[in-house]
Short mmCIF file of C-alpha atoms in Angstrom, two decimals:
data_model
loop_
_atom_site.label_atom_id
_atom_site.label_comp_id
_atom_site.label_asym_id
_atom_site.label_seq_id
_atom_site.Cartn_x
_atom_site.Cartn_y
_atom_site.Cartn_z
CA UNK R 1 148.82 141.18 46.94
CA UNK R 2 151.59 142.11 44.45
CA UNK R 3 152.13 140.48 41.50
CA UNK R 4 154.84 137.67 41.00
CA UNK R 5 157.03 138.65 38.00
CA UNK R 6 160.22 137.36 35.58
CA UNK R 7 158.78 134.56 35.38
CA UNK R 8 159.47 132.85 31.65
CA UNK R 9 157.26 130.20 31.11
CA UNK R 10 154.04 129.92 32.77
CA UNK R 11 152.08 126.92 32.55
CA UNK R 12 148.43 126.57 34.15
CA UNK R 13 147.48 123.34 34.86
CA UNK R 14 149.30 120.35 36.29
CA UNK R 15 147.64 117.42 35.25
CA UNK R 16 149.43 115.22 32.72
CA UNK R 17 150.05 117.30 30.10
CA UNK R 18 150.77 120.32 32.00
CA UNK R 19 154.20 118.41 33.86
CA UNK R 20 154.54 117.25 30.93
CA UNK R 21 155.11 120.62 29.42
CA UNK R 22 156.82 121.84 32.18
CA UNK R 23 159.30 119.16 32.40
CA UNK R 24 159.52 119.25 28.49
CA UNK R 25 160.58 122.97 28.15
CA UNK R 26 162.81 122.76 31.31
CA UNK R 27 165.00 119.93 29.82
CA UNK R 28 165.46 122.44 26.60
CA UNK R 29 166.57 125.39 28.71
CA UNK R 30 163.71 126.95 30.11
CA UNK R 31 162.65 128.01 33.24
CA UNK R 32 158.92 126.89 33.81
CA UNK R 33 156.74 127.93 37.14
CA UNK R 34 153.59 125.84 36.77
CA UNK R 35 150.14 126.33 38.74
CA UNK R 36 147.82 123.72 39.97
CA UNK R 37 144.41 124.58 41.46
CA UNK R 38 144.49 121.46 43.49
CA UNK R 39 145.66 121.07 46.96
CA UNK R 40 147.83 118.03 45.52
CA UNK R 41 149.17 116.70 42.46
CA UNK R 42 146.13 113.71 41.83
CA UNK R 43 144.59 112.30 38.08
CA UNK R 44 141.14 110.96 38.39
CA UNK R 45 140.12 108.20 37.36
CA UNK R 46 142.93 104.68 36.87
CA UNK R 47 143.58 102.88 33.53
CA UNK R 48 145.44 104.67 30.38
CA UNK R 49 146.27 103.00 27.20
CA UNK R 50 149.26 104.41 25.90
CA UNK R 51 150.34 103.19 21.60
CA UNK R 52 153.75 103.73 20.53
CA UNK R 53 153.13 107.03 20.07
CA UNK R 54 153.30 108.49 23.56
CA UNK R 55 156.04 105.49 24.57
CA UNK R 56 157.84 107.87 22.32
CA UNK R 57 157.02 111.14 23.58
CA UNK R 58 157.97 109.51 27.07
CA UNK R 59 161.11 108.30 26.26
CA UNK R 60 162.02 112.29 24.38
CA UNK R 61 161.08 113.45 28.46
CA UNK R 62 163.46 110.95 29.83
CA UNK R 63 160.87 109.40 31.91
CA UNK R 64 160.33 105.80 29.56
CA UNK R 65 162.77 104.27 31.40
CA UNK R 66 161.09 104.85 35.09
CA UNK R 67 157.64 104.18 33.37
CA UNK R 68 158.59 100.70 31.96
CA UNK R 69 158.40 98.48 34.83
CA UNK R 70 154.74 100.08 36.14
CA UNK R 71 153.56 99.47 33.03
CA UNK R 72 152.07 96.50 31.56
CA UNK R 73 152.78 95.24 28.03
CA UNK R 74 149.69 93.52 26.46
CA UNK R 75 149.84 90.44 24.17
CA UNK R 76 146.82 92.16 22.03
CA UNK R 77 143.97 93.84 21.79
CA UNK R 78 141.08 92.06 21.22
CA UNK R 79 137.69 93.22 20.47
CA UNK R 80 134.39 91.17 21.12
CA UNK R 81 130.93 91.58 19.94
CA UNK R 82 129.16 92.65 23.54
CA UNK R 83 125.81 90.86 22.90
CA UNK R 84 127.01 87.58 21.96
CA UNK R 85 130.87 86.93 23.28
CA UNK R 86 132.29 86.41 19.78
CA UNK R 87 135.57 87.63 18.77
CA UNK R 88 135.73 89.96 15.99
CA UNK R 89 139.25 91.20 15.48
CA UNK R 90 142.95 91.15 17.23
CA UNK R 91 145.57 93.46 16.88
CA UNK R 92 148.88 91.55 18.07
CA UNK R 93 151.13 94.24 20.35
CA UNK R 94 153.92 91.96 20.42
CA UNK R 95 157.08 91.89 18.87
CA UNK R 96 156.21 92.33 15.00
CA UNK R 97 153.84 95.79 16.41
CA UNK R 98 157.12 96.91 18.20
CA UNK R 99 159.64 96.04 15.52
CA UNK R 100 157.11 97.95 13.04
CA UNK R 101 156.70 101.40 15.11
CA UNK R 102 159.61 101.23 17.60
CA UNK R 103 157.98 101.12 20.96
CA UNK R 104 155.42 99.55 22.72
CA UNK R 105 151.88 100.01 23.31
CA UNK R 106 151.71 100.65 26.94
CA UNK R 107 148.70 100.41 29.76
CA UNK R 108 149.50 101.69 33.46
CA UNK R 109 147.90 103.15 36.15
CA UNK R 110 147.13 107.33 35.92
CA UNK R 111 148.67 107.56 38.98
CA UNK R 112 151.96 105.89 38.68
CA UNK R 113 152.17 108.14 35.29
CA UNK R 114 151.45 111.52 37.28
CA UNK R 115 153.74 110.84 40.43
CA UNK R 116 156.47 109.85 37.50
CA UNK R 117 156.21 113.13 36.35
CA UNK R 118 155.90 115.10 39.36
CA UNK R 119 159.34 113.56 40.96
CA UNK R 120 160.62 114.71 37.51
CA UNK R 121 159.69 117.86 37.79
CA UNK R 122 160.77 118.63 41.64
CA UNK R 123 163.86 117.26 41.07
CA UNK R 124 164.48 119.74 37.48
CA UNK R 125 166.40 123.13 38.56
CA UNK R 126 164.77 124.72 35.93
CA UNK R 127 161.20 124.09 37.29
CA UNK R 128 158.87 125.15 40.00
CA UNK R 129 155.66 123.53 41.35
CA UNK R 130 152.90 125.42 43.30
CA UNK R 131 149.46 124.13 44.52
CA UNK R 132 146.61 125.49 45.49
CA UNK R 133 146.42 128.43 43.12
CA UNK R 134 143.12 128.60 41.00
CA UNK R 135 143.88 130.48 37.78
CA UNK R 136 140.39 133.10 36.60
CA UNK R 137 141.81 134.62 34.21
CA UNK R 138 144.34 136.29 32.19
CA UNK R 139 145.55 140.05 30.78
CA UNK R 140 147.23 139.74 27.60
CA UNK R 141 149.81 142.80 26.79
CA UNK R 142 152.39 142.81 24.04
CA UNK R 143 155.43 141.74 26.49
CA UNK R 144 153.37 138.49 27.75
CA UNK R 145 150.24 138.17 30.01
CA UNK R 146 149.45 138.92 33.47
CA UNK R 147 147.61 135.44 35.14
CA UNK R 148 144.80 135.87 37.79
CA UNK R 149 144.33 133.74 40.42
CA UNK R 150 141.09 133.11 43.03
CA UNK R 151 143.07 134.18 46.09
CA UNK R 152 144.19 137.71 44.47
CA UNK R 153 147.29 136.56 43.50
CA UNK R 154 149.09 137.57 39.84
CA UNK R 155 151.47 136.07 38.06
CA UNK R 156 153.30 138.01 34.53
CA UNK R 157 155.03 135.82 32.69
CA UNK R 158 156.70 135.91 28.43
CA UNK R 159 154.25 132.96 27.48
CA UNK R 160 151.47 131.13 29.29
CA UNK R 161 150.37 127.80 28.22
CA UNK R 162 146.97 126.68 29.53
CA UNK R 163 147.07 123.15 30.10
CA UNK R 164 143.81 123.10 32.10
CA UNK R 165 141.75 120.72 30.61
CA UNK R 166 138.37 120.16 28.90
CA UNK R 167 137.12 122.74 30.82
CA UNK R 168 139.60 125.16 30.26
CA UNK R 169 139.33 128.52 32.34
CA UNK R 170 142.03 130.21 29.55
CA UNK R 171 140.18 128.70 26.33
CA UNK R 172 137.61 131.63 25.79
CA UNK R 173 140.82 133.64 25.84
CA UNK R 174 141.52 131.89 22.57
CA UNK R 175 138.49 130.27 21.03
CA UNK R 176 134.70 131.21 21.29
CA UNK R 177 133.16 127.84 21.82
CA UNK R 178 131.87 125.22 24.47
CA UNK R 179 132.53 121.76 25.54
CA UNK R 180 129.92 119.75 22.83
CA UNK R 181 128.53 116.73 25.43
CA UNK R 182 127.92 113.10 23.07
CA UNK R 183 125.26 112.01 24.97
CA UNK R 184 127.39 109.09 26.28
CA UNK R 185 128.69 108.45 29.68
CA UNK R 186 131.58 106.43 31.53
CA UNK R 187 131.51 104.43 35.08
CA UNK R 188 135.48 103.55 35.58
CA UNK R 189 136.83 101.51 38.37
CA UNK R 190 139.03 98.42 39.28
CA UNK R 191 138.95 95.40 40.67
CA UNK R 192 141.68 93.19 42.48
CA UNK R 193 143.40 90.97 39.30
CA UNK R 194 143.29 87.65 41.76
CA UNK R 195 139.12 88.55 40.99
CA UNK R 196 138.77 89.09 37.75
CA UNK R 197 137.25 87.30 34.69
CA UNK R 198 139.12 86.53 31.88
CA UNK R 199 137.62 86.34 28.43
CA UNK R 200 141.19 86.08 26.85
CA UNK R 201 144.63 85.81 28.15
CA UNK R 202 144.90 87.97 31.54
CA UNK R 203 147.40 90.41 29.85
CA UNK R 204 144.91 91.03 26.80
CA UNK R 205 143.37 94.19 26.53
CA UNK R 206 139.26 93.49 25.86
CA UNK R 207 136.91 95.40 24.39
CA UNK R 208 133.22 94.60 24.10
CA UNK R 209 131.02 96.94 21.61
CA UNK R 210 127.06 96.77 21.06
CA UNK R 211 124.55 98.98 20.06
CA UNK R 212 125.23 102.03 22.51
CA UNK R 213 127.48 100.35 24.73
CA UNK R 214 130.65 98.96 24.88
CA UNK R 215 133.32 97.87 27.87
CA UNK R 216 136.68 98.34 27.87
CA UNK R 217 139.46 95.88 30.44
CA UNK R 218 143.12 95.66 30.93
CA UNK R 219 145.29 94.92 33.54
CA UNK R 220 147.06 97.43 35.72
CA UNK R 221 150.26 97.44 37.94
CA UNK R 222 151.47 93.82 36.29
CA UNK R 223 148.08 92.26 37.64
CA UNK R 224 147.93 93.52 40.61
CA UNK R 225 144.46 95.41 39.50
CA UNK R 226 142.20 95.03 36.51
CA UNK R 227 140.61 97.99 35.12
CA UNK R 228 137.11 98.63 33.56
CA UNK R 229 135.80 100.95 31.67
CA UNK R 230 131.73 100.70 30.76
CA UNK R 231 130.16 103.04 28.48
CA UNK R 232 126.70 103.74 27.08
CA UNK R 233 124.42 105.91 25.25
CA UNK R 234 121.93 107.37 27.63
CA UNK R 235 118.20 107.78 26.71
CA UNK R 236 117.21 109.92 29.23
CA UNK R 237 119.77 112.71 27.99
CA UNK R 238 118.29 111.65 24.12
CA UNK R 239 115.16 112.33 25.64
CA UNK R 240 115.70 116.30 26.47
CA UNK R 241 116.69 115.39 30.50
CA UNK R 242 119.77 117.03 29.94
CA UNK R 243 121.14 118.87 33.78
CA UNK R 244 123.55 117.25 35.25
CA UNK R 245 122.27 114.18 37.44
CA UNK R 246 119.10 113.75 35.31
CA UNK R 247 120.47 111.18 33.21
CA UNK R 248 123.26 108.66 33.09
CA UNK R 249 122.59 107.05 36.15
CA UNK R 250 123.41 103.61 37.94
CA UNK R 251 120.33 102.98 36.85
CA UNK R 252 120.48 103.40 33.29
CA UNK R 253 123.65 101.70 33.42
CA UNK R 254 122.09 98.04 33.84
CA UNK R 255 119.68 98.87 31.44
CA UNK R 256 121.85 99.49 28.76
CA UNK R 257 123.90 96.39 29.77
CA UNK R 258 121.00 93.95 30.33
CA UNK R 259 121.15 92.15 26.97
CA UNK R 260 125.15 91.73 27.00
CA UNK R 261 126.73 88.76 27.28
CA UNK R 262 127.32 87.21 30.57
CA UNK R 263 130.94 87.96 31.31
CA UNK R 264 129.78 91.72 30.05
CA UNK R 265 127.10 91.90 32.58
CA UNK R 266 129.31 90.48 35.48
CA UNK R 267 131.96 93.17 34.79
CA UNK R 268 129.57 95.84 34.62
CA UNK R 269 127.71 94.50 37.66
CA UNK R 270 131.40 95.26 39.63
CA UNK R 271 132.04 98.68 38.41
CA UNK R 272 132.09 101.57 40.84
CA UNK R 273 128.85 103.19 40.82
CA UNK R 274 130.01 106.41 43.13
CA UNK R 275 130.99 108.59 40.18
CA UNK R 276 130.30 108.86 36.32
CA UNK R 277 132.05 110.66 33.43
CA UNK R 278 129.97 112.12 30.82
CA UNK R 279 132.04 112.05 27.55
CA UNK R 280 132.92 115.78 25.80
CA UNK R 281 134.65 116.97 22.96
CA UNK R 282 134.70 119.74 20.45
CA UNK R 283 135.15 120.64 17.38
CA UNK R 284 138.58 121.03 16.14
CA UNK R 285 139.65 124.77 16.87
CA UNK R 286 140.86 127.22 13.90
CA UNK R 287 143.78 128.40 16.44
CA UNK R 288 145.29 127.95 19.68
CA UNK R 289 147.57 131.01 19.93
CA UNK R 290 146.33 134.89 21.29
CA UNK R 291 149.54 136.75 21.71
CA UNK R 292 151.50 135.06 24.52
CA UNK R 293 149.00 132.60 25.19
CA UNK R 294 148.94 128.94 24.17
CA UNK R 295 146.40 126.29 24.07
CA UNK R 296 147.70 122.59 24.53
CA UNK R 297 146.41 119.08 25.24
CA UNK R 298 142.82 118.97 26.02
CA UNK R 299 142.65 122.71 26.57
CA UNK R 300 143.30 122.77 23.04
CA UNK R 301 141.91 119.71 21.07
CA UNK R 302 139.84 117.43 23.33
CA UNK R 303 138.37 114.36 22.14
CA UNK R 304 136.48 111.48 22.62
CA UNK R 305 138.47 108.39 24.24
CA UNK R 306 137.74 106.01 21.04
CA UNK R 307 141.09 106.23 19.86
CA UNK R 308 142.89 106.35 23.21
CA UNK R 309 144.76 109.16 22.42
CA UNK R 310 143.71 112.19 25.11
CA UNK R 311 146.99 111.99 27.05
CA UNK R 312 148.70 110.92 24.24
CA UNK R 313 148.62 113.75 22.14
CA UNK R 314 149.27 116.31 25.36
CA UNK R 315 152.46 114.05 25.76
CA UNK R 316 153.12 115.15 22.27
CA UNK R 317 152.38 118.40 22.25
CA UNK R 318 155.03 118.56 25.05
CA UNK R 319 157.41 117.41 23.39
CA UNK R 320 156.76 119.09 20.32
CA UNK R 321 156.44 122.11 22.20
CA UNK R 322 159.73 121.43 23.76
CA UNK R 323 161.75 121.35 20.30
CA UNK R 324 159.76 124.19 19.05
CA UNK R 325 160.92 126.17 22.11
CA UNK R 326 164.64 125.25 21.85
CA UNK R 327 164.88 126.18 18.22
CA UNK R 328 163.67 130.02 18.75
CA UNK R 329 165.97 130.67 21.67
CA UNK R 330 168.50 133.12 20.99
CA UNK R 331 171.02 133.92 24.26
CA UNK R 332 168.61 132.65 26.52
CA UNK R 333 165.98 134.72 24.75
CA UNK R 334 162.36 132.93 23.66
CA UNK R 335 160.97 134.06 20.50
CA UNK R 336 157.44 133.03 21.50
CA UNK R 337 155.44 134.05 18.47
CA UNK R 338 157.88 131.91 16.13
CA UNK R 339 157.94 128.83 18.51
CA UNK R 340 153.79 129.12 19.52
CA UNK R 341 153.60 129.55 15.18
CA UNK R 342 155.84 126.43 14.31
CA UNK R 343 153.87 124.88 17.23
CA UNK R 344 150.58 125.17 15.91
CA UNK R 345 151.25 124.41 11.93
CA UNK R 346 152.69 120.74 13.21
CA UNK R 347 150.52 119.99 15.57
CA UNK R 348 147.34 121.43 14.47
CA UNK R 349 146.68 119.20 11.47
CA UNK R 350 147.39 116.09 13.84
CA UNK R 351 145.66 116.42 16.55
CA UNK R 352 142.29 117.91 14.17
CA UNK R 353 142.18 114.50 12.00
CA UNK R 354 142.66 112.30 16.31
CA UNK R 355 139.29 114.60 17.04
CA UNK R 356 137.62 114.04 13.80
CA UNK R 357 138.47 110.12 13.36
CA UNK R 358 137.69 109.71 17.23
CA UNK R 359 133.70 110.48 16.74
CA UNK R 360 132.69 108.35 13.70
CA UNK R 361 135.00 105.69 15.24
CA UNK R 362 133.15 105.97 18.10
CA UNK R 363 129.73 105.56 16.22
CA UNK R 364 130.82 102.35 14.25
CA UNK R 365 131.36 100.84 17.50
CA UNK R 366 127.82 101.52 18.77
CA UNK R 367 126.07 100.63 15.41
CA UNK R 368 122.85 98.96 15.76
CA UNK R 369 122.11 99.44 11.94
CA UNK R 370 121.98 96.31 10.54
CA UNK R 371 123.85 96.22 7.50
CA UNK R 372 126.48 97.84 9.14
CA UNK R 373 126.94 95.62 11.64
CA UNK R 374 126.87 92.94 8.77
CA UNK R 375 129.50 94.40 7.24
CA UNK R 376 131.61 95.69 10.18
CA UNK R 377 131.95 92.00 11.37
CA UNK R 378 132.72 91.26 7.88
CA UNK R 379 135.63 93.14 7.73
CA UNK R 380 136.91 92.70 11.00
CA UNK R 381 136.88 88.90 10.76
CA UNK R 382 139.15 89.33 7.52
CA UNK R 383 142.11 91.89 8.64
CA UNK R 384 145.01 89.62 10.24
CA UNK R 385 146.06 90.66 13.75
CA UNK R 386 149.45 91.91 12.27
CA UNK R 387 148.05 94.02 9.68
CA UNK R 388 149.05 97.52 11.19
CA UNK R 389 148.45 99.81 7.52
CA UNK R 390 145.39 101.67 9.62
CA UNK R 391 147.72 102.59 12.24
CA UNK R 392 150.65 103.87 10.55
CA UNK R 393 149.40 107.30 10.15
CA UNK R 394 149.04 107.44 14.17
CA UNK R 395 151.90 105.16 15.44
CA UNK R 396 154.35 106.09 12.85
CA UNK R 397 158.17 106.77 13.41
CA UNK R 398 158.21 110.78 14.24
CA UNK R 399 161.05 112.17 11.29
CA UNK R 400 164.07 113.83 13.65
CA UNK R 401 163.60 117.16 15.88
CA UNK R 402 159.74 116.39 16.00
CA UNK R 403 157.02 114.61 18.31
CA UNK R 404 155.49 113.41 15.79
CA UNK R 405 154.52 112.42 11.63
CA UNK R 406 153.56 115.48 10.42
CA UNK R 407 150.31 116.04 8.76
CA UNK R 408 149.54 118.85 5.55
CA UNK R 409 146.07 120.04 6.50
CA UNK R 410 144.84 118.26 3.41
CA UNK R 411 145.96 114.87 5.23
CA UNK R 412 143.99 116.13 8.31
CA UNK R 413 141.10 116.24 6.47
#
């Protein structure tokens, strides 16, 4: 089979962040073939929580607009103590949050987001979609790489981005490491809105922590679904029983959930039970860049969901990548090595402090220490739901031609 060449830009991966990418570099002048293994363009899983953040990064792709009325707009966030019901803080998403960081905090369905994208993307001159090819590997060579696919088929392109996910098939390319498993797992699923129960105003977005669990609900599609998110830590995979399907089952599921509060336990008792999602990360990489290949979203800096920021940050390295892309063309020319450079040194910093907040974030949540549970509550019962001076270094106002505050590397730390 002979090999597909002149191509630009090619990006692997057409989840989220890949269209993203695609889309972003197309609407700065490039022309971007992307590859998706799947037979169709499809996100698992339903709910996404989107801050200010990546409404901005959606409104730089021109897609904000389109997004807006599949979206819902939450009142707040509130967070509950799992065990016993009671509230412990708010964070008010209404007009003072917007006024304060310029867009809304967002939660829609995966899907709506994806097909969004994908319309985008077929409709873009500049951009060209193919299925069903299953990338194995790459040959990097001074002029750009050479991409391999399952089927025999090659592709040489300038730059290659691998947007392919946790389990990225073009990481090792990059960065010597594996996918570091927490020992947690998630059971996702919705429910029809008419059905579910309400432990604050329907449009809130809930979220229950206890020791090693916690359950997170919001409503998707203006009602029209509610979503659910249950979490725990799993003994079994403490315990050594660590192949997949020898721990984190249904079964360990009610277990960890058999103390909650009521309304917790009813939830949990609803979601699907079909499928799980153990919960990866890992450690923040030194680089993303070998030659003409470029790491981005969680191909590049997964984390753990605690700060809600997974898709986020791909949206922003889109866009980021986007403006990087547009300033190092010269007559149609992309100076790859500058852009992938200028690339890495804003985005880098960022996305390391998202991974390295995410986990001990994570672990306050799931406390069963007493003092600092004591003293969690404490605090959270004194912060005022408009006090956003935690959030400003992730919601913040980007400063012009970026996705993005920038971070020094001291900040990151």
């Amino acid at each position: 089979m002979s090999a597909r060449t002149g191509i630009g830009v090619l990006v692997v991966g057409g989840g989220i962040g890949g269209l993203a990418t695609a889309l972003s570099l197309a609407r700065n002048g490039h022309r971007v073939h992307l590859l998706e293994r799947a037979a169709e363009f499809a996100e698992i899983g339903a709910g996404l929580q989107f801050g200010p953040n990546a409404s901005r990064a959606l409104d730089a792709l021109g897609v904000l607009d389109d997004i807006r009325p599949l979206a819902t707009r939450p009142r707040q966030a509130v967070m509950r103590d799992a065990r016993t019901g009671a509230p412990l803080t708010a964070l008010d998403l209404g007009p003072a949050f917007v006024r304060c960081y310029g867009y809304p905090y967002l939660v829609l369905h995966r899907h709506d987001l994806l097909a969004t994208l994908v319309e985008h993307c077929r409709r873009h001159p500049l951009i060209s979609l193919e299925n069903r090819r299953e990338v194995t590997g790459v040959a990097l060579r001074t002029d750009g790489a050479e991409v391999e696919c399952a089927d025999g088929a090659t592709y040489r392109a300038r730059a290659v981005i691998a947007a392919d996910g946790l389990h990225s098939t073009l990481r090792p390319h990059v960065v010597d490491d594996a996918p570091e498993c927490s020992g947690y797992v998630a059971y996702r699923g919705t429910v029809p809105g008419h059905e579910a129960t309400h432990a604050a105003a329907p449009d809130d977005v809930v979220l229950w922590i206890g020791p090693g669990i916690h359950l997170m609900q919001y409503p998707l599609r203006g009602g029209e679904l509610y979503n659910q998110v249950a979490v725990f830590r799993s003994p079994r995979y403490a315990a050594g029983h660590t192949t997949p399907g020898e721990w984190g089952g249904p079964e360990e599921l009610d277990a960890a959930f058999a103390t909650a509060a009521e309304p917790v336990r009813a939830a949990v008792a609803r979601v699907e039970r079909a499928r799980n999602w153990p919960m990866y990360d890992r450690p923040p990489a030194p680089t993303w860049i070998n030659g003409p290949l470029l790491l981005t979203g969680d191909a590049a800096h997964p984390m753990l969901q605690y700060l809600g920021q997974g898709a986020c940050q791909a949206l922003e390295d889109a866009v980021e990548l986007g403006h990087r892309a547009a300033r190092h063309t010269v007559d149609g020319v992309l100076d790859v090595a500058r852009a992938y450079r200028e690339f890495e040194e804003v985005r880098l910093p960022r996305t390391t402090r998202c991974q390295t907040s995410a986990r001990p974030w994570g672990e306050l949540w799931h406390t069963d220490d007493p003092m600092v549970l004591a003293l969690r509550d404490r605090v959270f019962g004194q912060r005022a739901a408009d006090d956003y001076r935690e959030l400003d270094w992730l919601y913040a106002p980007a400063p012009p031609g970026s996705a993005a505050p920038r971070l020094t590397a001291t900040a990151a730390r």
